[in-house]
Coordinates of C-alpha atoms and ligand atoms in Angstrom, one line a residue:
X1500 CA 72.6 96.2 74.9
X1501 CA 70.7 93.2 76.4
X1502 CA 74.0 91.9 77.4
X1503 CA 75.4 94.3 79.0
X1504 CA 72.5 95.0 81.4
X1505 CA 72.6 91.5 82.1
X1506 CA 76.8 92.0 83.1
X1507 CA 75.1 94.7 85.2
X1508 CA 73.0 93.0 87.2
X1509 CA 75.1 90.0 87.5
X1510 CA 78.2 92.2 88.7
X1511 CA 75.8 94.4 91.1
X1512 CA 75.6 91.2 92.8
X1513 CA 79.7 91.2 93.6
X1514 CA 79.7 95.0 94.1
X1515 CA 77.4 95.1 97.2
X1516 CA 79.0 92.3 99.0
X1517 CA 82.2 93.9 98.9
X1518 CA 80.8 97.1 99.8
X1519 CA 79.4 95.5 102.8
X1520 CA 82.7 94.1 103.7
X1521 CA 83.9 97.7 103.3
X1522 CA 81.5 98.9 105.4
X1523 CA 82.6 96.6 108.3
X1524 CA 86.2 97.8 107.2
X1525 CA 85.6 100.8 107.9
X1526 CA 83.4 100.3 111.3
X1527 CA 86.3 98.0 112.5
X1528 CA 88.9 101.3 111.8
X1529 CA 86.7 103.6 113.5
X1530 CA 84.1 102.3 116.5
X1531 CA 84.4 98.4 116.7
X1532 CA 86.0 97.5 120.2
X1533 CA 89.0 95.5 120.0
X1534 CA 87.0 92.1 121.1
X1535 CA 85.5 92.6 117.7
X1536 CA 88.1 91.5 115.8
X1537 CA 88.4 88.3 115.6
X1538 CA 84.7 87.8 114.2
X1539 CA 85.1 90.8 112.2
X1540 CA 87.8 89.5 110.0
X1541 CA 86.0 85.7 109.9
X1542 CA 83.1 88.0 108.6
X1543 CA 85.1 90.1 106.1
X1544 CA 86.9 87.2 104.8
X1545 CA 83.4 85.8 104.4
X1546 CA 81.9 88.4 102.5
X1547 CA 85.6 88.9 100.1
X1548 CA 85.2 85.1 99.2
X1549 CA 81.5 85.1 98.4
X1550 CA 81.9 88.5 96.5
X1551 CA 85.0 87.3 94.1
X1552 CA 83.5 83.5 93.7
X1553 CA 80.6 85.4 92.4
X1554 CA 82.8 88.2 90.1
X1555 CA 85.1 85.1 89.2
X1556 CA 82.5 83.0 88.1
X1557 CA 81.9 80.9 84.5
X1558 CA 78.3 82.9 84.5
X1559 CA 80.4 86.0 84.6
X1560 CA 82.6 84.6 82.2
X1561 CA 79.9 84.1 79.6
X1562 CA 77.9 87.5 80.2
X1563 CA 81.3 89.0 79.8
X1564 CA 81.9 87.0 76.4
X1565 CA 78.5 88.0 74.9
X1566 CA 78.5 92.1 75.9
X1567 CA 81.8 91.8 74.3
X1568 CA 80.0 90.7 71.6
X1569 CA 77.5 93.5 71.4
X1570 CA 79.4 96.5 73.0
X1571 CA 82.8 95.6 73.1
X1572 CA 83.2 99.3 73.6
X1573 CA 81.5 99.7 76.4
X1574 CA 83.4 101.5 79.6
X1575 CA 81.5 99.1 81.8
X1576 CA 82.8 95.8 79.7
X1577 CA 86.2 97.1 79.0
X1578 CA 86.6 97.4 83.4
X1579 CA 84.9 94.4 83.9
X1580 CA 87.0 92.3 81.4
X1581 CA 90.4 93.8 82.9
X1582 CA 89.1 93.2 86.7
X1583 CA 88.0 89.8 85.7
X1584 CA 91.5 89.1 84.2
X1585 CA 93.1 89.5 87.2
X1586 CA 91.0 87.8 89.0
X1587 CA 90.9 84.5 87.5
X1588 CA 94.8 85.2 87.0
X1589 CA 96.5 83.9 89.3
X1590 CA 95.9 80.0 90.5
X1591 CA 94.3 79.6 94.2
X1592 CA 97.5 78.1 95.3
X1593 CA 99.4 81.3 94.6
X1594 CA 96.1 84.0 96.4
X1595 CA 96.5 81.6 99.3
X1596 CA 100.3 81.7 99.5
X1597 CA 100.3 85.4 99.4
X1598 CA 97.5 86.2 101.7
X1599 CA 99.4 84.2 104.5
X1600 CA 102.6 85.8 103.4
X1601 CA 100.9 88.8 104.0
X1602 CA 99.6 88.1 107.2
X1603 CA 103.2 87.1 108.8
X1604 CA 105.4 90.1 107.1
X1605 CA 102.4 92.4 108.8
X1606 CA 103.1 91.3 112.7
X1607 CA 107.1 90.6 111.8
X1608 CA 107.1 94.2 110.8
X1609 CA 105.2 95.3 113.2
X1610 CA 108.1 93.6 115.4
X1611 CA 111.0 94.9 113.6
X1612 CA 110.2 98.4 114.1
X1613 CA 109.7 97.8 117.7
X1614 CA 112.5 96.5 118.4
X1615 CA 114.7 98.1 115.4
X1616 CA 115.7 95.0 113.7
X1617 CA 115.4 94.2 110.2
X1618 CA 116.8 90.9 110.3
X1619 CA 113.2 90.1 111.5
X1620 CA 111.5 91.4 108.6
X1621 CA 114.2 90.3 106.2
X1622 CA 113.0 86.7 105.3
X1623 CA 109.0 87.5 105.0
X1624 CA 109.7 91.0 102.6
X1625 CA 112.1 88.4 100.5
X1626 CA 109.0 86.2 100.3
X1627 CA 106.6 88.9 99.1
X1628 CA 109.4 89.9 96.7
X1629 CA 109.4 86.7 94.9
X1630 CA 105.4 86.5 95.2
X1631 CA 105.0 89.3 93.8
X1632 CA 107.6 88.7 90.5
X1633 CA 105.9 85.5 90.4
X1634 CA 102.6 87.5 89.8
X1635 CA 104.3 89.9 87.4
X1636 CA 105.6 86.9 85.6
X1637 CA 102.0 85.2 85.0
X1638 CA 100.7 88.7 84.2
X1639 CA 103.0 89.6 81.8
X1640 CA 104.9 92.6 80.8
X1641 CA 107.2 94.2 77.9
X1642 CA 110.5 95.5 79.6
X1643 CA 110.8 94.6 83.6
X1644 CA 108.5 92.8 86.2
X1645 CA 107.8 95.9 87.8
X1646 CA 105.4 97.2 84.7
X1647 CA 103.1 94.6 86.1
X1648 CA 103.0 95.4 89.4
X1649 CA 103.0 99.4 88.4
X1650 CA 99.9 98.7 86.7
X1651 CA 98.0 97.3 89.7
X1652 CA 97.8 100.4 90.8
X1653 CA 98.3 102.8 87.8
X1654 CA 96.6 101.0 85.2
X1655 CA 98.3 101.5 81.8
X1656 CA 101.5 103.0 83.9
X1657 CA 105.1 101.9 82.2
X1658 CA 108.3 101.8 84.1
X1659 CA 109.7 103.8 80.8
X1660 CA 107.6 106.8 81.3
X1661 CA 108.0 106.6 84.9
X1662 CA 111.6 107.3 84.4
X1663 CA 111.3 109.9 82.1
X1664 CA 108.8 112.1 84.2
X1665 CA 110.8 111.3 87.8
X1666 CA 113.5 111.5 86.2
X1667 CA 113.4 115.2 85.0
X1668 CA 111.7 115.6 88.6
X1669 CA 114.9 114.6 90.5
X1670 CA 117.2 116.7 88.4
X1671 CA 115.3 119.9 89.3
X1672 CA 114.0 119.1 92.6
X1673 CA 117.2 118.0 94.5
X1674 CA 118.5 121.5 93.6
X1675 CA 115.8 123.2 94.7
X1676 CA 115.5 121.4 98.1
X1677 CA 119.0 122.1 98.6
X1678 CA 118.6 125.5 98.4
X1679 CA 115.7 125.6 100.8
X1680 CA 117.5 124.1 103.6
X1681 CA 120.3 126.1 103.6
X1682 CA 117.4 128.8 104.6
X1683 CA 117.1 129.4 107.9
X1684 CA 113.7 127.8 108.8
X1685 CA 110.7 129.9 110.0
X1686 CA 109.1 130.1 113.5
X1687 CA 106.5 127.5 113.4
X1688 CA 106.4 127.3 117.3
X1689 CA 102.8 128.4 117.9
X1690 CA 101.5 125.3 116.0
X1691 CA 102.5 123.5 118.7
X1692 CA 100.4 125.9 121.3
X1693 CA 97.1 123.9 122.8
X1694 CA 94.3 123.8 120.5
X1695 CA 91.3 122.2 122.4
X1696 CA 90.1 118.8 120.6
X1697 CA 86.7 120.0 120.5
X1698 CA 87.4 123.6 118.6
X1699 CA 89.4 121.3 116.1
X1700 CA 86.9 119.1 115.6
X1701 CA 84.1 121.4 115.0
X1702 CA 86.8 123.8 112.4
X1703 CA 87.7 119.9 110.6
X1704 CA 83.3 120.1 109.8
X1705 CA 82.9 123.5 108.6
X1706 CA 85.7 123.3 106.5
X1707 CA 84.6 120.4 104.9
X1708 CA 81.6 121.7 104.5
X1709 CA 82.8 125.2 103.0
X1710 CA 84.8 122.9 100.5
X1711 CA 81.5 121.2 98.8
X1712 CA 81.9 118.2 100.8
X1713 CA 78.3 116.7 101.2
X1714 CA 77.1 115.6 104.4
X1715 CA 73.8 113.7 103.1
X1716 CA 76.1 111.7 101.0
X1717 CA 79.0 111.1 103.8
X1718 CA 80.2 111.9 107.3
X1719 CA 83.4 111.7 109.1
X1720 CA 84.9 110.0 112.3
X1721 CA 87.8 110.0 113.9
X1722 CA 90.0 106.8 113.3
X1723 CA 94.2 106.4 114.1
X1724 CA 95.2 106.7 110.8
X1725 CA 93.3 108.9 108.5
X1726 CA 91.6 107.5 105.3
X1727 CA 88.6 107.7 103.1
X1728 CA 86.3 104.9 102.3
X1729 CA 82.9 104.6 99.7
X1730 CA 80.4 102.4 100.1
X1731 CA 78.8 104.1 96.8
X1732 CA 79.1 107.9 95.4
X1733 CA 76.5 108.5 98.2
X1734 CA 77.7 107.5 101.0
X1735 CA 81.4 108.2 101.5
X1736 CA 83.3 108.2 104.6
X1737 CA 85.9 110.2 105.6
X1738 CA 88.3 109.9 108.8
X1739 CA 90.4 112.1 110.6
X1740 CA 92.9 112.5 113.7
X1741 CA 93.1 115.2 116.0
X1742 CA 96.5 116.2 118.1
X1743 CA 95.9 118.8 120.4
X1744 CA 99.4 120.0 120.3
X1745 CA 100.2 120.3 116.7
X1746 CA 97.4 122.5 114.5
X1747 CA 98.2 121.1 111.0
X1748 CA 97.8 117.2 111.8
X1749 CA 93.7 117.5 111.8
X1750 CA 93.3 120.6 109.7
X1751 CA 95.4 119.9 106.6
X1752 CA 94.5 115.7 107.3
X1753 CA 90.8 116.2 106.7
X1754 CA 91.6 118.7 103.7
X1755 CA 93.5 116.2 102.3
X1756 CA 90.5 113.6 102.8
X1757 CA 88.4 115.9 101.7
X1758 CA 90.4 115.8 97.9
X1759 CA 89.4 111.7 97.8
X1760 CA 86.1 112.3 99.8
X1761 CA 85.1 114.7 96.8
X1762 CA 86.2 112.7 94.1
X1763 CA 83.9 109.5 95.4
X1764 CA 81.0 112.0 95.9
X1765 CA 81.6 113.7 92.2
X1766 CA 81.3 109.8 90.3
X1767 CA 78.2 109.4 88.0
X1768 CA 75.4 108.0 90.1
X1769 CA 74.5 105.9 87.4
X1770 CA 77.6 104.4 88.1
X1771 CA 76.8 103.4 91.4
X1772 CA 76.1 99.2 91.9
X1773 CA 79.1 99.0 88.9
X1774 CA 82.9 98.4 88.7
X1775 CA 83.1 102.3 87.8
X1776 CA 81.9 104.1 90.9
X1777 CA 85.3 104.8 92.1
X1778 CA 88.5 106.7 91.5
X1779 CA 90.1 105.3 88.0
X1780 CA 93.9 105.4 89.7
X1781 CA 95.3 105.7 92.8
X1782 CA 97.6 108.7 91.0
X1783 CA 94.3 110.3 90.0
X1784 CA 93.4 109.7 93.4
X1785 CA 95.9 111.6 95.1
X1786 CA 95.8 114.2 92.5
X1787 CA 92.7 115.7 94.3
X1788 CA 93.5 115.1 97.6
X1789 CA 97.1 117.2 96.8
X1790 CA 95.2 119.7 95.5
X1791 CA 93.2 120.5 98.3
X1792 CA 95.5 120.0 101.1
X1793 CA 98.2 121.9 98.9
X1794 CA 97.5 124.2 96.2
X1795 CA 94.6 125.3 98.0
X1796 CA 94.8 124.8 102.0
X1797 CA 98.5 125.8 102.1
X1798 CA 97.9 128.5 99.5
X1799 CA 98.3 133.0 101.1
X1800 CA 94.7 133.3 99.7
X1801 CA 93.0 130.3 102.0
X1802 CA 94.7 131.4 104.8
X1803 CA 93.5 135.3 104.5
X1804 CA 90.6 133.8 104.2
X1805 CA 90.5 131.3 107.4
X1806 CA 93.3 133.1 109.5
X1807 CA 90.6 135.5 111.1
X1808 CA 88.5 132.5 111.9
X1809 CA 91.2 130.4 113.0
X1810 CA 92.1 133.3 115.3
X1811 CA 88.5 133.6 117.1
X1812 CA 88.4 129.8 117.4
X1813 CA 92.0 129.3 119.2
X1814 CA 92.6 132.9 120.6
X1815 CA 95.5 131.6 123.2
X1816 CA 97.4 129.8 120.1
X1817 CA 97.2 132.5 117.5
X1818 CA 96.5 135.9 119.2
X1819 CA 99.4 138.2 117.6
X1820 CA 100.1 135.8 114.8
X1821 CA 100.3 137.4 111.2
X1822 CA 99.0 136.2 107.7
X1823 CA 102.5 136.3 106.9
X1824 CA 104.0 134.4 110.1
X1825 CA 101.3 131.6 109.5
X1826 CA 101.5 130.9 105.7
X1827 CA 105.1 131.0 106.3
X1828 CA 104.9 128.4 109.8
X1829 CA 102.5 125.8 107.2
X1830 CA 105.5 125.6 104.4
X1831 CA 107.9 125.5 106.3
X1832 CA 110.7 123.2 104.5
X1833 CA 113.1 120.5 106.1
X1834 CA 114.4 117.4 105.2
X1835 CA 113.9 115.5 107.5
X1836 CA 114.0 111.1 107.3
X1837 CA 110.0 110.1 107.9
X1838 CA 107.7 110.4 104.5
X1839 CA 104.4 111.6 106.1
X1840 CA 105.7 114.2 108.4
X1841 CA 107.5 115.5 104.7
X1842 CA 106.9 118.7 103.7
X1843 CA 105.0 119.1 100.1
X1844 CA 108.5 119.8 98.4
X1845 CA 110.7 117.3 100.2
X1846 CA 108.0 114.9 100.3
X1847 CA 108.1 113.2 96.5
X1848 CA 111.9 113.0 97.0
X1849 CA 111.2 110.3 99.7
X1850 CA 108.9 108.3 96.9
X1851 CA 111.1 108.4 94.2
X1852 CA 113.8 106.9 96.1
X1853 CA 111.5 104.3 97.5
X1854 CA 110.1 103.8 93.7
X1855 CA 114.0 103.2 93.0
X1856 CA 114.8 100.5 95.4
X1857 CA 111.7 98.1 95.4
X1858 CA 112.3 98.5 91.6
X1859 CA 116.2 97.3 92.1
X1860 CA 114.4 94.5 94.8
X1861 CA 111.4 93.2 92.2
X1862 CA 114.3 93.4 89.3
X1863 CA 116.8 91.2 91.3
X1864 CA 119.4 93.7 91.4
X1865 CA 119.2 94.3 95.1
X1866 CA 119.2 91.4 97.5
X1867 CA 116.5 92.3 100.6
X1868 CA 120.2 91.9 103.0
X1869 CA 121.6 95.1 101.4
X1870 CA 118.0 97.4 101.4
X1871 CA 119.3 99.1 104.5
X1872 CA 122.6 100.0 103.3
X1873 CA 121.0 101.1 100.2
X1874 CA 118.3 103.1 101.9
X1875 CA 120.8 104.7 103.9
X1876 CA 123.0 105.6 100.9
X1877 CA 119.4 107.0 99.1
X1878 CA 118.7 109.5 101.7
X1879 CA 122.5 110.4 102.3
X1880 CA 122.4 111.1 98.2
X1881 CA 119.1 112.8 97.8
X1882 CA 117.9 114.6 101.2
X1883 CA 121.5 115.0 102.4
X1884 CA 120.7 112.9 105.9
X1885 CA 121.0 109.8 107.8
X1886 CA 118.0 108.3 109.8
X1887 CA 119.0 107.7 113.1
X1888 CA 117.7 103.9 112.9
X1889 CA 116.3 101.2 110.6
X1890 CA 112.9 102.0 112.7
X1891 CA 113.1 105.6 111.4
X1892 CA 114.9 104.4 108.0
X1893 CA 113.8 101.4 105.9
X1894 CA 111.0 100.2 108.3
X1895 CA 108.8 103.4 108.7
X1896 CA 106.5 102.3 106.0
X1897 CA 103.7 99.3 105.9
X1898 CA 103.1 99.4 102.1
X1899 CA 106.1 96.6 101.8
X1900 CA 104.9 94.8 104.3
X1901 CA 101.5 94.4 102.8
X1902 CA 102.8 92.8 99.8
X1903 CA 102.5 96.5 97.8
X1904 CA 105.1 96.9 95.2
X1905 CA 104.7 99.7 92.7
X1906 CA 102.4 102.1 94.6
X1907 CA 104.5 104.4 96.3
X1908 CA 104.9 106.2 92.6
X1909 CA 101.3 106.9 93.1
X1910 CA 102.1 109.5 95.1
X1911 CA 104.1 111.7 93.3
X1912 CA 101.9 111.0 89.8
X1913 CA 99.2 112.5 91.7
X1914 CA 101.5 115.8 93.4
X1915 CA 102.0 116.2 89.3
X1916 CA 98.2 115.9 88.3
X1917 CA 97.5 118.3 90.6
X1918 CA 99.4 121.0 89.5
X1919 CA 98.5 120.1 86.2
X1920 CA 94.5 119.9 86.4
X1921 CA 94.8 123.4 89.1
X1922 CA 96.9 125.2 86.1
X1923 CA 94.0 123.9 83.6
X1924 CA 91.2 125.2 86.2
X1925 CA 92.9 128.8 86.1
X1926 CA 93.5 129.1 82.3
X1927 CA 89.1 127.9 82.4
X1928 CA 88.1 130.1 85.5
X1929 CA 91.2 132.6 86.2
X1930 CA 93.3 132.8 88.8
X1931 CA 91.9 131.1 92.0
X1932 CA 93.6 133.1 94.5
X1933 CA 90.2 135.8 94.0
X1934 CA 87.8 133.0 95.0
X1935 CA 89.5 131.1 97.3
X1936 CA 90.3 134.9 99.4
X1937 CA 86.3 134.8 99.2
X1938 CA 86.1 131.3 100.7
X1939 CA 84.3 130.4 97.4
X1940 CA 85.5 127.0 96.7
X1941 CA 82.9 125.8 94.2
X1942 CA 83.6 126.8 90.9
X1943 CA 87.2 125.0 91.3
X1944 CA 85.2 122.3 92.8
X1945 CA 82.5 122.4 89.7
X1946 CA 85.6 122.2 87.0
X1947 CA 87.2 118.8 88.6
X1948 CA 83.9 117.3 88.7
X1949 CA 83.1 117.9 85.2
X1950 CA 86.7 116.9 83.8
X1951 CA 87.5 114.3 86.0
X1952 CA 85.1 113.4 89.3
X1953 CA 82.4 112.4 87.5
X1954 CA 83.8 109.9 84.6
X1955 CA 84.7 107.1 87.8
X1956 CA 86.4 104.7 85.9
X1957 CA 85.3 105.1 83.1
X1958 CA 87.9 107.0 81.7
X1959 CA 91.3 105.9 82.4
X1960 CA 93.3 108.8 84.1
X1961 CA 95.7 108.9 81.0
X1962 CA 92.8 110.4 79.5
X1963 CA 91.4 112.7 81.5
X1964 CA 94.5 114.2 82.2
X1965 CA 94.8 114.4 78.2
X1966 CA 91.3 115.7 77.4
X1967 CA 91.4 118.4 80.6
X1968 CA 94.6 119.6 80.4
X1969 CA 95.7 118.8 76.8
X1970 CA 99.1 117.2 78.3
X1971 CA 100.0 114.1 78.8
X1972 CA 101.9 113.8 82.0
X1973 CA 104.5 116.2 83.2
X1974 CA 106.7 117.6 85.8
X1975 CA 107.2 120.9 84.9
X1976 CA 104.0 122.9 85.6
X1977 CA 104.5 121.3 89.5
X1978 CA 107.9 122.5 89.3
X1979 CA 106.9 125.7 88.3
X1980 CA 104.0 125.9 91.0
X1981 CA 107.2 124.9 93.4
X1982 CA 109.6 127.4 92.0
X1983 CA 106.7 130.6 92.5
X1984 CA 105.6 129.5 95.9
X1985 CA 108.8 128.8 97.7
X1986 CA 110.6 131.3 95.8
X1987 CA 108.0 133.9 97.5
X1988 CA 108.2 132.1 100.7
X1989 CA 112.2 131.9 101.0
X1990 CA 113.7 134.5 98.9
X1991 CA 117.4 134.0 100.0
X1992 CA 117.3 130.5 98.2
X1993 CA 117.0 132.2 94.8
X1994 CA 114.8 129.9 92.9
Ligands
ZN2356 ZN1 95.8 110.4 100.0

């Protein structure tokens, strides 16, 4: 074991100066003034380059070599051997090249959605294309380019059983959504009423707090675009936004942090200072944020439970509302062209047409000219609608822009999860709509700390979807949750 303590405290090293950098990060998103930024990124780039010439070092190297050695086994070497992999990968030429590719695609997508041309974007997201197969190239795969890249994000993720699960996604969900929209859609007009910042704020903390969130061990802020940040398993930070003329953008935005915020706070603390105190996938990820904004905060049961309170806190918005009127205004379904205003059963119909096209891009059978046409096509195929413009249409999303290919299917790995590890809770606790009518959130909370919060990454997520729900992944028990709900909610659609 002697040398695996000694990778410990060599690696602990890394670990807080890139916390550190997270933690300016996440001061820059949040309360830095704008003058700031200049310096801050000098600083964070500072802190990045000491942290991975330290991780990407020969001592690490040879500590690695010798705990291999000893405990080849280990969760901690196993990590620390993958992560060092990647890091002394790819030559400095290439890290260089993509960072300032990066850099130049951000502000020319910045200005192509501003003004509405892609033709501005074009050239830097073909550069990022070829960067990225050049990556996939050096780190190897077994069928297409875009199993390297989908392991980035999924580790372990294939192409091939990507395909199968969207795959028998797509054939029941584009039915289904169909049939929704030809519904005629519910009043959802008082969500729009004037709910006072304040109120919102202070309903944002109590929830959290009724949820198990734990305000020792984190806080949250307000920041433009919501996110969740950890420093270590205690002290994670969450961020939300607050519109005073739509209800849901706070409220279901800080449940939905909430799902990650829990996860960083359930990890092992003798993980903390390591490579394993943090989320093992982004797909795991999402799984528990899904499930709290969804299966629970858009579920009858929460909102018997909150409705009342909801009611005392914004009596102008809600007086007269029923239970019924308000579970039915927060599903409402529509198709509709921009990913995150989607509803939860439209929404993973936007990522797998996404997950198609960069595919077709990294695989060289779509040239970077023809991604509008083809975008266009995708939505006219599978939501039935045209977006008005490339801004609204092939531009709306950053994740190309910031070199990211192969993590939009994140998202809808982790809608799957959810359902899966919620339908695993129920068969271990019984149905949850008896505690969650009682506000009592924590013996659902309790159950995905011991099967999945508390491994961090040490288990890969493969796993601890296999050990806690006995399945590998699957479609059908979300398309089941889908089916029950909406069928409920619309039952004209005949689901
Ligand atoms: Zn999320």
């Amino acid at each position: 074991m002697f040398d695996a303590s000694a990778l410990r405290h060599h690696l602990a090293t890394a670990h807080d100066l890139n916390a550190s950098a997270t933690v300016l990060e996440w001061d820059q998103e949040t309360y830095m003034p704008d003058g700031g930024e200049d310096a801050r990124a000098h600083q964070v780039a500072t802190l990045r380059r000491l942290a991975h010439e330290h991780f990407a070092s020969d001592t690490t190297s040879t500590l690695l070599a010798r705990a291999e050695a000893e405990t080849p086994a280990d969760p901690l070497v196993v990590v620390a051997r993958r992560d060092f992999d990647r890091a002394t990968l790819l030559p400095p030429r290439l890290v260089a090249e993509t960072a300032e590719a990066v850099a130049r695609a951000k502000s020319a997508w910045r200005r192509a959605r501003e003004t509405n041309t892609f033709s501005v974007f074009a050239p830097h997201l073909e550069r990022l294309v070829a960067l990225n197969v050049e990556r996939a190239n050096l780190a190897g795969f077994a069928d297409t380019p875009y199993d390297a890249l989908l392991d980035l994000y999924e580790p372990g993720l294939t192409a091939r059983v990507l395909d199968g699960v969207l795959g028998d996604l797509r054939r029941d969900l584009v039915p289904i959504v169909e049939a929704l929209a030809a519904q005629p859609r519910p009043d959802d007009a008082f969500l729009r009423a004037r709910y006072p910042t304040e109120t919102q704020w202070t309903f944002t903390l109590d929830v959290l707090r009724d949820v198990g969130f734990d305000f020792q061990r984190g806080r949250q802020d307000l920041s433009a675009h919501p996110f969740t940040t950890s420093f270590a398993p205690a002290d994670v930070r969450l961020t939300t936004r607050v519109d005073e003329h739509f209800f849901p953008t706070a409220f279901f935005g800080t449940l939905h942090e909430a799902g990650h915020g829990l996860y960083e706070q359930g990890i092992d603390e003798h993980y903390a200072r390591t490579l394993l105190a943090e989320g093992t996938s982004l797909g795991m990820h999402e799984s528990q944020s899904r499930l709290w904004e969804n299966q629970v905060g858009r579920s009858r049961a929460f909102w018997a439970h909150y409705l009342p309170q909801a009611q005392r806190r914004f009596p102008d918005a809600l007086a007269g509302v029923s239970l019924d009127a308000f579970y039915r205004a927060v599903n409402a379904v529509e198709p509709s062209p921009i990913r995150v205003e989607a509803d939860e059963v439209t929404y993973n119909l936007h990522i797998m047409l996404r997950t198609d096209l960069e595919r077709a891009l990294v695989e060289g059978r779509l040239a970077v000219a023809d991604l509008p046409e083809a975008w266009n096509e995708a939505y006219r195929d599978v939501l039935n609608l045209v977006p008005g413009t490339d801004a609204l249409g092939v531009l709306q999303d950053v994740h190309w822009s910031l070199g990211t290919f192969g993590y939009f299917p994140t998202y809808t790995l982790g809608t799957l999860m959810s359902a899966q590890l919620f339908d695993a809770a129920e068969d271990a606790l019984g149905p949850m709509e008896g505690y969650v009518e009682r506000g009592d959130f924590l013996p659902l909370l309790g159950w995905m700390r011991e099967h999945v919060h508390r491994y961090g990454r040490a288990k890969s997520a493969a796993a601890i979807l296999l050990d806690a729900t006995g399945q590998s992944l699957d479609a059908a028990p979300w398309l089941a949750y889908i089916r029950t709900k909406y069928g409920a909610l619309y039952p004209g659609a005949g689901l």
